[in-house]
Coordinates of C-alpha atoms in Angstrom, one line a residue:
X570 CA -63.7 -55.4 82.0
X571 CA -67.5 -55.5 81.3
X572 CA -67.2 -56.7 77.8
X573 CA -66.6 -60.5 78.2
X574 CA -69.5 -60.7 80.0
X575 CA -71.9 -58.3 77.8
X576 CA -70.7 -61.0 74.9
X577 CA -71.6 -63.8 77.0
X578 CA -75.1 -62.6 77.8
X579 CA -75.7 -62.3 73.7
X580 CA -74.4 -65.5 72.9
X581 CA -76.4 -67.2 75.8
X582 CA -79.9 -65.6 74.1
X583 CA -77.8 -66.7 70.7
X584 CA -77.5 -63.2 69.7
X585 CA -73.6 -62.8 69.4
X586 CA -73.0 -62.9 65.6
X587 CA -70.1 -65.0 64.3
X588 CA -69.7 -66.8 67.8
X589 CA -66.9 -69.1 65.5
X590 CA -64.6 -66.8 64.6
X591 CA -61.4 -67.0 65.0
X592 CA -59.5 -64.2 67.1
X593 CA -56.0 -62.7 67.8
X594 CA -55.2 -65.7 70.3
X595 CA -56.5 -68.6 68.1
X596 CA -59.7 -69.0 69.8
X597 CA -63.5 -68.4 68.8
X598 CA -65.0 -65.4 70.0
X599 CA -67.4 -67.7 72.1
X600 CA -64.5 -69.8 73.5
X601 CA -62.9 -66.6 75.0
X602 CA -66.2 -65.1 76.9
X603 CA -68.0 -68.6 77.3
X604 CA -66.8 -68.6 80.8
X605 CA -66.8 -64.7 81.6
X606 CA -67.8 -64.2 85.2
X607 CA -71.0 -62.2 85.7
X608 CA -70.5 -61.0 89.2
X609 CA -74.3 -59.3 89.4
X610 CA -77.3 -60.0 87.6
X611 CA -78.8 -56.1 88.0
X612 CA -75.7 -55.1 86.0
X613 CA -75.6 -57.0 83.4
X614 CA -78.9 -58.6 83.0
X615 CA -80.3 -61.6 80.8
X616 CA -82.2 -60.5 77.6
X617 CA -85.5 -62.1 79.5
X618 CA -85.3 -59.6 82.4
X619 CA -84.0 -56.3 80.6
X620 CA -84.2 -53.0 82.5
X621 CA -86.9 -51.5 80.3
X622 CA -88.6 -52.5 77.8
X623 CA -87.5 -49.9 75.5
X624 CA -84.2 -50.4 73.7
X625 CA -81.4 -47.6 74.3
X626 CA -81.7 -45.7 70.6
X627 CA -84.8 -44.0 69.0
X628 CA -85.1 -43.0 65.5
X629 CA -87.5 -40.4 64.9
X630 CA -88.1 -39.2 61.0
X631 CA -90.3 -36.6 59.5
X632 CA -90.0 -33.5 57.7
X633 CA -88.1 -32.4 60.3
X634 CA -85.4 -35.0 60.1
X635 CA -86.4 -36.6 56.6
X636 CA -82.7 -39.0 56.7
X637 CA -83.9 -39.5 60.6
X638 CA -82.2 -38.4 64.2
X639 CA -82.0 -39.8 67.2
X640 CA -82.7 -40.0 70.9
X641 CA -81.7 -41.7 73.9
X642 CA -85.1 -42.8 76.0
X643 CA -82.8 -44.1 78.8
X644 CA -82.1 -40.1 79.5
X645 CA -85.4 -38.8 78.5
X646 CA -88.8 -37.7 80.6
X647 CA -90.9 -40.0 79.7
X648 CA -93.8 -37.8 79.6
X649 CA -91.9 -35.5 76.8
X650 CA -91.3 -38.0 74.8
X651 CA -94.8 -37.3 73.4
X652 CA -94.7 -33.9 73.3
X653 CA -96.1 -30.9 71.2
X654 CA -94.4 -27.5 71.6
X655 CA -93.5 -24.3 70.3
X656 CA -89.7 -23.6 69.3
X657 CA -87.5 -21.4 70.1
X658 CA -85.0 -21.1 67.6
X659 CA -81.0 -20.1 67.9
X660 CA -79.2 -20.1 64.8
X661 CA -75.9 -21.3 65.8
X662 CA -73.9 -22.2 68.9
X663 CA -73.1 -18.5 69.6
X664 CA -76.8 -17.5 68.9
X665 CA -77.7 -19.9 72.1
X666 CA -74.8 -18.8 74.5
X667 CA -75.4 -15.0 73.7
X668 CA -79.3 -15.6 74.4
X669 CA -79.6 -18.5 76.7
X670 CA -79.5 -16.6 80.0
X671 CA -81.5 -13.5 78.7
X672 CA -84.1 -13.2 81.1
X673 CA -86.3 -11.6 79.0
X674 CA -85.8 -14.8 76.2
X675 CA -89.4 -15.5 75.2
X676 CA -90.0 -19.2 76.5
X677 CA -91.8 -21.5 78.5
X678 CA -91.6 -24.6 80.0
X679 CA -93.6 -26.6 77.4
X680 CA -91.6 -24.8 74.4
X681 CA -88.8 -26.8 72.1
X682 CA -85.4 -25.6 71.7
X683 CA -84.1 -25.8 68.6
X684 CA -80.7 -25.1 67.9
X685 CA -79.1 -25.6 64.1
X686 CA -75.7 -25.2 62.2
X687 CA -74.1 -27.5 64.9
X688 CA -73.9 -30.7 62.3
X689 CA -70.7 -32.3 60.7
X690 CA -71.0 -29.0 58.1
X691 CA -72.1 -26.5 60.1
X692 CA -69.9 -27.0 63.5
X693 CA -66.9 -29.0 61.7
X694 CA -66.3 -31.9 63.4
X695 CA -70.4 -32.1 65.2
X696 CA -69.4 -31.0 68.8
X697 CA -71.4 -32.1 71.7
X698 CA -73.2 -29.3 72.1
X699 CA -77.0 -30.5 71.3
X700 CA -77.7 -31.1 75.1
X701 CA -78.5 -27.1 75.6
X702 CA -78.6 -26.6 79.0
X703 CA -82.1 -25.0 79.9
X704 CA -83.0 -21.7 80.8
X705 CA -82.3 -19.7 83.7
X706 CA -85.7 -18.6 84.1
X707 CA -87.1 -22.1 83.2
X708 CA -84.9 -23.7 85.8
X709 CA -85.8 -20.9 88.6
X710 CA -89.8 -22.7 88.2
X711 CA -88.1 -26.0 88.9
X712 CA -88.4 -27.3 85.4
X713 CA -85.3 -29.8 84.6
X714 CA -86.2 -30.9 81.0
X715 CA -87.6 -29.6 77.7
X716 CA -87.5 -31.1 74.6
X717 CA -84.1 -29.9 72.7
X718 CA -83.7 -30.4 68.9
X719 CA -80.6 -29.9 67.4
X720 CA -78.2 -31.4 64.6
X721 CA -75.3 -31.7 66.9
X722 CA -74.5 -34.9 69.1
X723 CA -73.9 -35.0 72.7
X724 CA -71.7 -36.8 74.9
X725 CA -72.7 -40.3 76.4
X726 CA -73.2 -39.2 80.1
X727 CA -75.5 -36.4 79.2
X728 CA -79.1 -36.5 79.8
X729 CA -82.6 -34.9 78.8
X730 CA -85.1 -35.4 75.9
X731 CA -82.9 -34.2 73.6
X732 CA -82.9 -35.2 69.2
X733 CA -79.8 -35.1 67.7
X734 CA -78.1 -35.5 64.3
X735 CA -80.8 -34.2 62.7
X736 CA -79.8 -35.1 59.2
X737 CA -79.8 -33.4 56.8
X738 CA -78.0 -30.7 58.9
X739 CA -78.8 -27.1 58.6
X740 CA -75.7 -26.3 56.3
X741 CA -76.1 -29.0 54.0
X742 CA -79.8 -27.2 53.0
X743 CA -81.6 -29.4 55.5
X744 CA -85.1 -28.5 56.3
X745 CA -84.1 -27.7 60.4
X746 CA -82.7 -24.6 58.8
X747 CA -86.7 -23.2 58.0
X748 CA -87.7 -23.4 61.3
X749 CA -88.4 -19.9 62.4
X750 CA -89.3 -19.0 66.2
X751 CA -93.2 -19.8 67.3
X752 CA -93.4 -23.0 65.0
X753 CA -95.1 -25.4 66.5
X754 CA -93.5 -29.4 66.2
X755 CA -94.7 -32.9 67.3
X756 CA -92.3 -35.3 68.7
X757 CA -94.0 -39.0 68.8
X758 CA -91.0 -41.0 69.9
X759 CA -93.6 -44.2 70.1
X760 CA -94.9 -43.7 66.5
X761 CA -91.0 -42.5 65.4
X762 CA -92.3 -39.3 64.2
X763 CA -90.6 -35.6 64.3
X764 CA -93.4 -33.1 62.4
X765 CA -92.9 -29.5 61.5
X766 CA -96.4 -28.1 61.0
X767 CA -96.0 -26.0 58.3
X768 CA -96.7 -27.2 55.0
X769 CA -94.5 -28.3 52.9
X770 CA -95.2 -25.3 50.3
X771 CA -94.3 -22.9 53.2
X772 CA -91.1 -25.3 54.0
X773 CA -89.8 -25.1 50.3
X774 CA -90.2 -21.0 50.2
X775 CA -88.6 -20.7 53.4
X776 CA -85.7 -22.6 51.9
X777 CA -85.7 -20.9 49.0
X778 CA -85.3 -17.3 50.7
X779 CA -81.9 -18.2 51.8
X780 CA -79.0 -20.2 51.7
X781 CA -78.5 -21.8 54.7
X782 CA -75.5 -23.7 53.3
X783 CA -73.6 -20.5 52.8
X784 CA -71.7 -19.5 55.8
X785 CA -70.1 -23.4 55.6
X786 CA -69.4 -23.0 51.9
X787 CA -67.7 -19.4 52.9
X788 CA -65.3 -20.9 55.1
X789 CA -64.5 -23.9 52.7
X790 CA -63.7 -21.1 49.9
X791 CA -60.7 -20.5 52.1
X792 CA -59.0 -23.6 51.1
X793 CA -57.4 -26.3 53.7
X794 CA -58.2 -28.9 55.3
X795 CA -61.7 -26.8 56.4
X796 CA -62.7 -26.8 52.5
X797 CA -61.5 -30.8 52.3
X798 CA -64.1 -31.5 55.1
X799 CA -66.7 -29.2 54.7
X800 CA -67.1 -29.9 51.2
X801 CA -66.8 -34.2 51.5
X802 CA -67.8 -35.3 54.5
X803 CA -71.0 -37.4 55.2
X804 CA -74.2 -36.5 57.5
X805 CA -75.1 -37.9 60.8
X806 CA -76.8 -40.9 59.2
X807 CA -74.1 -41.7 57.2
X808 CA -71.7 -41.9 59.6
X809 CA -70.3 -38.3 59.2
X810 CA -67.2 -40.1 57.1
X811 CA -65.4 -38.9 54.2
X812 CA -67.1 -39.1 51.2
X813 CA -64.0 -40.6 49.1
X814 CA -62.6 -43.2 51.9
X815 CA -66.0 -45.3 51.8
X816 CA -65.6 -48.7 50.6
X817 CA -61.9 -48.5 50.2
X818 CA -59.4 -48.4 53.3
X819 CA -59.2 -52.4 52.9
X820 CA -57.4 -54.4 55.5
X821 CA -54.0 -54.3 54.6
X822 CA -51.2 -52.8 57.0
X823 CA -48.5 -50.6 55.9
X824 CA -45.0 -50.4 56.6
X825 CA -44.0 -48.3 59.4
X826 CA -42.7 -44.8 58.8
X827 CA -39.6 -44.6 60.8

């Protein structure tokens, strides 16, 4: 019920694009939400009074995330959002749950979690599994954030300084797949920056000594729909689509099939 009067806030700061088109019930976009009630002001402020000054996405890129990820800074500690740390590494989904709750895992509070093969490729389908909950024996100090990396996605409600959709993914040959337990990485979400400090000599060879792609290209040699998406769909920053359907679903509506 929100909507209407989201719209009319953007085309009151003129920032509701095509405000003249027509819709479904022959009116203008504008003409339908001109006169949208906007029962509180602290909900749904005007663009001169935002909540912060911040806006709700930020893109951080490096060699860590050459295509970009992302994070949400409405969720976030703002004092980690600069943040150096050292990462601790799990190789998969399963690598975190079997580890997670170790008590004798090696981290700290300032560390970085880092968790790959949980992209489009590598966890078909990019399940919401990048906000990794923290460690028991972190959380027994009282600590309720860390800085997560990961190329999965996470669900809207979730909340932490947590990067996502690290692209490229892990099992597309991305460089999060060389990052090895005790590297140290930069976060800078004010300069946009996400730094592996290795060089990128070291990076290349680490690359090289495996194929990160492989357990993702195993399961597509088994045919089905597995190899159809594993072997065409997008990354993260392309929208995580298939491949061949960009550019050419058109408009049109078919004829119903029964």
């Amino acid at each position: 019920g929100g909507l209407p009067a989201v719209l009319k806030r953007l085309g009151e700061a003129d920032r509701l694009p095509f405000k003249d088109a027509l819709t479904v019930n022959g009116k203008t976009i504008w003409e339908n939400v001109k006169d949208a009630p906007l029962y509180n002001d602290e909900v749904i402020r005007p663009l001169d009074n935002p909540l912060t000054a911040d806006g709700g996405i930020c893109v951080v890129r490096g060699n860590l995330a050459p295509n970009g990820a992302v994070l949400k800074p409405s969720a976030a500690t703002a004092e980690l959002m600069q943040h150096r740390g050292r990462a601790v590494v799990f190789e998969d989904f399963d690598d975190y749950k079997a580890r997670i709750n170790d008590p004798d895992l090696d981290v700290e509070a300032n560390d970085i979690l880092v968790m790959k093969h949980c992209g489009p490729r590598g966890y078909h389908g990019m399940a919401e599994v990048g906000n990794m909950g923290l460690p028991p024996k972190i959380l027994a100090q009282g600590i309720t954030d860390m800085v997560r990396i990961s190329d999965a996605r996470m669900s809207g409600t979730a909340y932490g300084t947590v990067v996502l959709h690290v692209a490229p993914e892990a099992a597309a040959g991305g460089p999060l797949a060389a990052v090895r337990n005790g590297d140290w990485i930069e976060l800078d979400c004010e300069s946009g920056r996400l730094h592996l400090e290795i060089s990128d000599e070291e990076l290349a060879s680490r690359l090289a000594e495996s194929d990160p792609t492989a357990a993702s290209t195993l399961i597509a040699s088994q045919g089905g729909y597995r190899q159809l998406y594993i072997e065409r769909v997008l990354q993260a920053d392309e929208g995580c689509d298939f491949d061949f359907l960009v550019g050419c679903r058109g408009s049109d509506v078919p004829r119903h099939s029964h």
